XYZ file of C-alpha atoms in Angstrom:
284
model
C 0.000 0.000 0.000
C 1.273 3.458 -0.895
C -0.144 6.851 -0.005
C 0.923 10.070 -1.713
C -0.638 13.482 -0.984
C -3.449 12.975 -3.514
C -3.442 9.252 -4.272
C -3.948 5.899 -2.578
C -2.813 2.681 -4.249
C -2.635 -0.975 -3.316
C -0.764 -3.616 -5.320
C -1.370 -7.329 -4.653
C -0.138 -10.541 -6.238
C -3.255 -12.375 -7.403
C -3.847 -15.446 -5.308
C -0.924 -14.387 -3.120
C 1.457 -16.331 -5.398
C 4.971 -15.083 -6.293
C 5.242 -14.223 -9.991
C 1.479 -13.944 -10.473
C -0.114 -10.908 -12.091
C -0.413 -7.789 -9.940
C -3.899 -6.519 -9.128
C -4.241 -2.799 -8.437
C -6.510 -0.540 -6.433
C -6.061 3.109 -7.455
C -7.949 6.044 -5.938
C -7.560 9.798 -6.062
C -7.780 11.409 -2.632
C -8.485 14.936 -1.491
C -6.530 15.293 1.776
C -8.787 15.947 4.740
C -6.866 19.154 5.489
C -7.790 20.519 2.057
C -11.460 19.726 2.608
C -11.629 21.042 6.161
C -9.084 23.771 7.115
C -9.538 22.889 10.799
C -7.558 19.721 10.183
C -4.508 21.682 9.046
C -3.933 22.871 12.609
C -1.028 21.180 14.368
C -1.927 18.358 16.761
C -5.458 18.211 15.303
C -4.060 17.241 11.900
C -2.276 14.288 13.478
C -5.469 12.832 14.909
C -7.266 13.362 11.592
C -4.421 11.672 9.713
C -4.605 8.693 12.077
C -8.323 8.102 11.500
C -7.925 8.645 7.754
C -5.077 6.123 7.677
C -7.216 3.649 9.627
C -10.034 3.924 7.098
C -7.652 3.519 4.149
C -6.069 0.568 5.916
C -9.457 -1.147 6.121
C -9.973 -0.539 2.399
C -6.521 -1.914 1.595
C -6.975 -5.028 3.738
C -10.361 -5.726 2.188
C -8.967 -5.425 -1.344
C -5.834 -7.482 -0.667
C -7.751 -10.215 1.168
C -10.222 -10.569 -1.696
C -7.424 -10.726 -4.278
C -5.550 -13.353 -2.259
C -8.568 -15.685 -2.035
C -8.479 -18.541 -4.497
C -11.421 -19.111 -6.814
C -13.691 -21.784 -5.398
C -15.608 -23.772 -7.999
C -14.972 -21.091 -10.597
C -16.354 -18.387 -8.334
C -14.348 -16.142 -6.034
C -15.717 -15.914 -2.507
C -15.152 -12.283 -1.518
C -14.960 -10.782 1.961
C -17.500 -7.987 2.306
C -16.487 -4.507 3.411
C -18.864 -4.876 6.371
C -17.182 -8.092 7.507
C -13.746 -6.493 7.203
C -14.900 -3.392 9.115
C -16.266 -5.642 11.864
C -12.930 -7.441 12.042
C -11.087 -4.126 12.329
C -13.399 -2.856 15.074
C -12.809 -6.071 16.989
C -9.050 -5.631 16.526
C -9.238 -2.043 17.811
C -11.209 -3.152 20.870
C -8.658 -5.919 21.483
C -5.778 -3.420 21.179
C -7.375 -0.978 23.620
C -7.950 -3.805 26.077
C -4.452 -5.268 25.773
C -2.355 -2.095 25.611
C -4.428 0.338 27.696
C -6.828 -1.494 30.009
C -4.635 -4.477 30.972
C -1.520 -2.460 32.002
C -3.743 -0.113 34.009
C -5.480 -3.026 35.742
C -2.174 -4.772 36.524
C -0.661 -1.550 37.881
C -3.736 -0.968 40.023
C -3.431 -4.506 41.438
C 0.279 -3.971 42.137
C -0.546 -0.656 43.804
C -2.867 -2.480 46.197
C 0.055 -4.720 47.225
C 2.856 -2.163 47.260
C 2.059 1.205 48.778
C 4.957 2.917 47.004
C 3.144 2.474 43.665
C 0.299 4.685 44.843
C 2.386 7.779 44.137
C 1.430 9.558 40.914
C 4.801 9.367 39.140
C 5.706 5.782 40.072
C 2.172 4.542 39.329
C 2.214 5.978 35.798
C 5.796 4.874 35.128
C 4.860 1.310 36.088
C 1.758 1.495 33.896
C 3.900 2.752 30.995
C 6.587 0.116 31.493
C 3.967 -2.653 31.423
C 2.454 -1.145 28.278
C 5.830 -1.132 26.517
C 6.563 -4.711 27.642
C 3.198 -5.970 26.397
C 3.594 -4.199 23.069
C 7.112 -5.510 22.449
C 6.087 -9.002 23.549
C 3.076 -8.966 21.235
C 5.042 -7.777 18.182
C 7.826 -10.275 18.884
C 5.312 -13.091 19.288
C 3.382 -12.512 16.078
C 6.631 -12.120 14.106
C 7.043 -15.914 14.342
C 3.771 -16.478 12.450
C 4.386 -17.317 8.786
C 1.710 -14.979 7.388
C 2.750 -12.074 9.617
C 6.387 -12.580 8.685
C 5.373 -12.238 5.028
C 3.523 -9.013 5.869
C 6.696 -7.734 7.541
C 8.666 -8.625 4.397
C 6.298 -6.521 2.296
C 6.706 -3.767 4.884
C 10.457 -3.878 4.257
C 9.826 -3.835 0.499
C 7.770 -0.645 0.835
C 10.600 1.071 2.700
C 13.205 0.014 0.143
C 11.054 1.279 -2.738
C 10.490 4.628 -1.020
C 14.186 4.979 -0.149
C 15.161 4.300 -3.778
C 12.663 6.929 -4.963
C 13.965 9.490 -2.459
C 17.523 8.757 -3.623
C 16.476 9.542 -7.196
C 17.474 6.192 -8.722
C 15.435 4.270 -11.269
C 12.758 2.228 -9.522
C 13.760 -1.374 -10.142
C 14.076 -4.274 -7.713
C 17.824 -4.407 -8.373
C 18.286 -0.724 -7.530
C 16.022 -0.796 -4.470
C 17.449 -3.983 -2.937
C 20.585 -2.396 -1.337
C 18.593 0.264 0.519
C 17.691 -0.131 4.183
C 14.382 -1.631 5.220
C 14.320 0.946 8.051
C 12.673 4.321 7.394
C 12.318 7.305 9.771
C 8.707 8.097 8.777
C 7.420 4.582 9.331
C 4.179 3.967 11.189
C 6.102 1.714 13.583
C 8.108 4.733 14.746
C 4.808 6.552 15.176
C 3.510 3.749 17.414
C 6.515 3.789 19.729
C 6.316 7.605 19.864
C 2.660 7.306 20.909
C 3.545 4.811 23.661
C 6.337 7.003 25.064
C 4.208 10.156 24.854
C 1.323 8.345 26.548
C 3.580 7.691 29.555
C 4.304 11.420 29.807
C 0.706 12.554 29.270
C -0.867 9.926 31.525
C 1.548 10.935 34.287
C -0.565 14.091 34.612
C -3.571 11.996 35.663
C -3.758 11.821 39.493
C -3.045 8.341 40.847
C -5.847 8.872 43.377
C -8.507 8.841 40.639
C -10.758 5.752 40.598
C -9.876 3.026 38.126
C -12.805 3.784 35.786
C -11.811 7.469 35.573
C -8.201 6.571 34.752
C -9.339 4.183 32.028
C -11.761 6.690 30.511
C -9.146 9.457 30.571
C -6.749 7.280 28.597
C -9.283 6.838 25.803
C -10.214 10.544 25.798
C -6.540 11.582 25.620
C -5.674 9.231 22.735
C -6.396 11.811 19.981
C -4.110 14.323 21.711
C -1.331 11.751 22.093
C -1.733 10.657 18.459
C -1.510 14.281 17.367
C 1.667 14.843 19.383
C 3.177 11.634 17.986
C 2.398 12.731 14.432
C 4.077 16.097 14.972
C 7.161 14.427 16.451
C 7.538 12.042 13.480
C 7.007 14.878 10.996
C 9.534 17.126 12.722
C 12.125 14.426 13.376
C 12.108 13.318 9.710
C 13.216 16.851 8.761
C 15.814 17.125 11.549
C 17.233 13.596 11.556
C 20.731 15.007 11.140
C 20.518 16.559 14.602
C 22.215 14.194 17.128
C 19.569 14.835 19.804
C 16.677 14.202 17.399
C 18.446 11.156 16.026
C 18.758 9.802 19.554
C 15.042 10.306 20.189
C 14.269 8.480 16.943
C 16.357 5.418 17.813
C 13.648 3.431 19.691
C 11.346 3.636 16.658
C 14.149 2.650 14.288
C 15.105 -0.280 16.538
C 11.505 -1.458 16.664
C 11.370 -1.543 12.867
C 13.859 -4.387 13.000
C 10.955 -6.403 14.397
C 8.217 -5.094 12.083
C 10.226 -5.353 8.839
C 12.087 -8.239 7.250
C 14.327 -8.449 4.189
C 11.998 -8.851 1.187
C 12.431 -10.858 -1.994
C 12.782 -9.130 -5.374
C 9.254 -10.326 -6.148
C 7.941 -8.399 -3.147
C 9.999 -5.313 -4.001
C 8.463 -5.346 -7.481
C 4.983 -5.211 -5.950
C 5.959 -2.264 -3.741
C 7.505 -0.433 -6.701
C 4.382 -0.984 -8.791
C 2.218 0.510 -6.056
C 4.585 3.469 -5.602
C 4.768 4.163 -9.342
C 0.983 4.173 -9.586
C 0.691 6.627 -6.689
C 3.313 8.942 -8.174
C 1.664 8.838 -11.588
C -1.654 9.966 -10.061
C -0.188 13.087 -8.475
C -1.114 16.380 -10.222
C 1.665 17.643 -12.473
């Protein structure tokens, strides 16, 4: 999947088979900030971009899943958009439960056993540390799954294709292969930025609040944290030559070693096809 300022494209090997024809989804997009000036404001634009990316992600998953399904009895059984949306909503609920509710609950239980954890700073640091541990454990665990590993390989292919384009070389698998699978503007870096920022923001919530209030505040503050994370990634990509900024970026770059894998040339070709389509759709 590739997203340029005014285009959204998805390239998929039909049937999920290497060497098969590439199916394409191509759509022109009017950025939400151009439609609604409110969403050009810093912080707010980050939250808007997150929800827009989520919606496009659902579209991309629906398209790719349908293209990967084999024909059954001469007829392709397609996954409906409603079924895919339901799956995504379930995944979001699972993520909120695992990475927000569970660390909070565990910290609250620990606080009942150890009085020192009832202090505001230590309580929120413990909550944040558990959140980071659960996230890293989850990503590490799923990376052993064959299908997820293949997704991570395509993730690496996307980064190599983008790096080759930014370097100004011809977009071929041979040219893109030597480039790093790590990219500073990756969504993985955004996720780790959100987790770290959540520790800082949630530390402002009094430890004396009841459990339900703490949980609700974490959901309410998510758009703010997402907006701050977006601004950090956007700024750091421009200032990556600064040693301090580079140091702050390191956790996200390290995490990409889990969420990307070295792709095959076949996978790089798919990423390049998607990127070329997106570039071709941009206004001249």
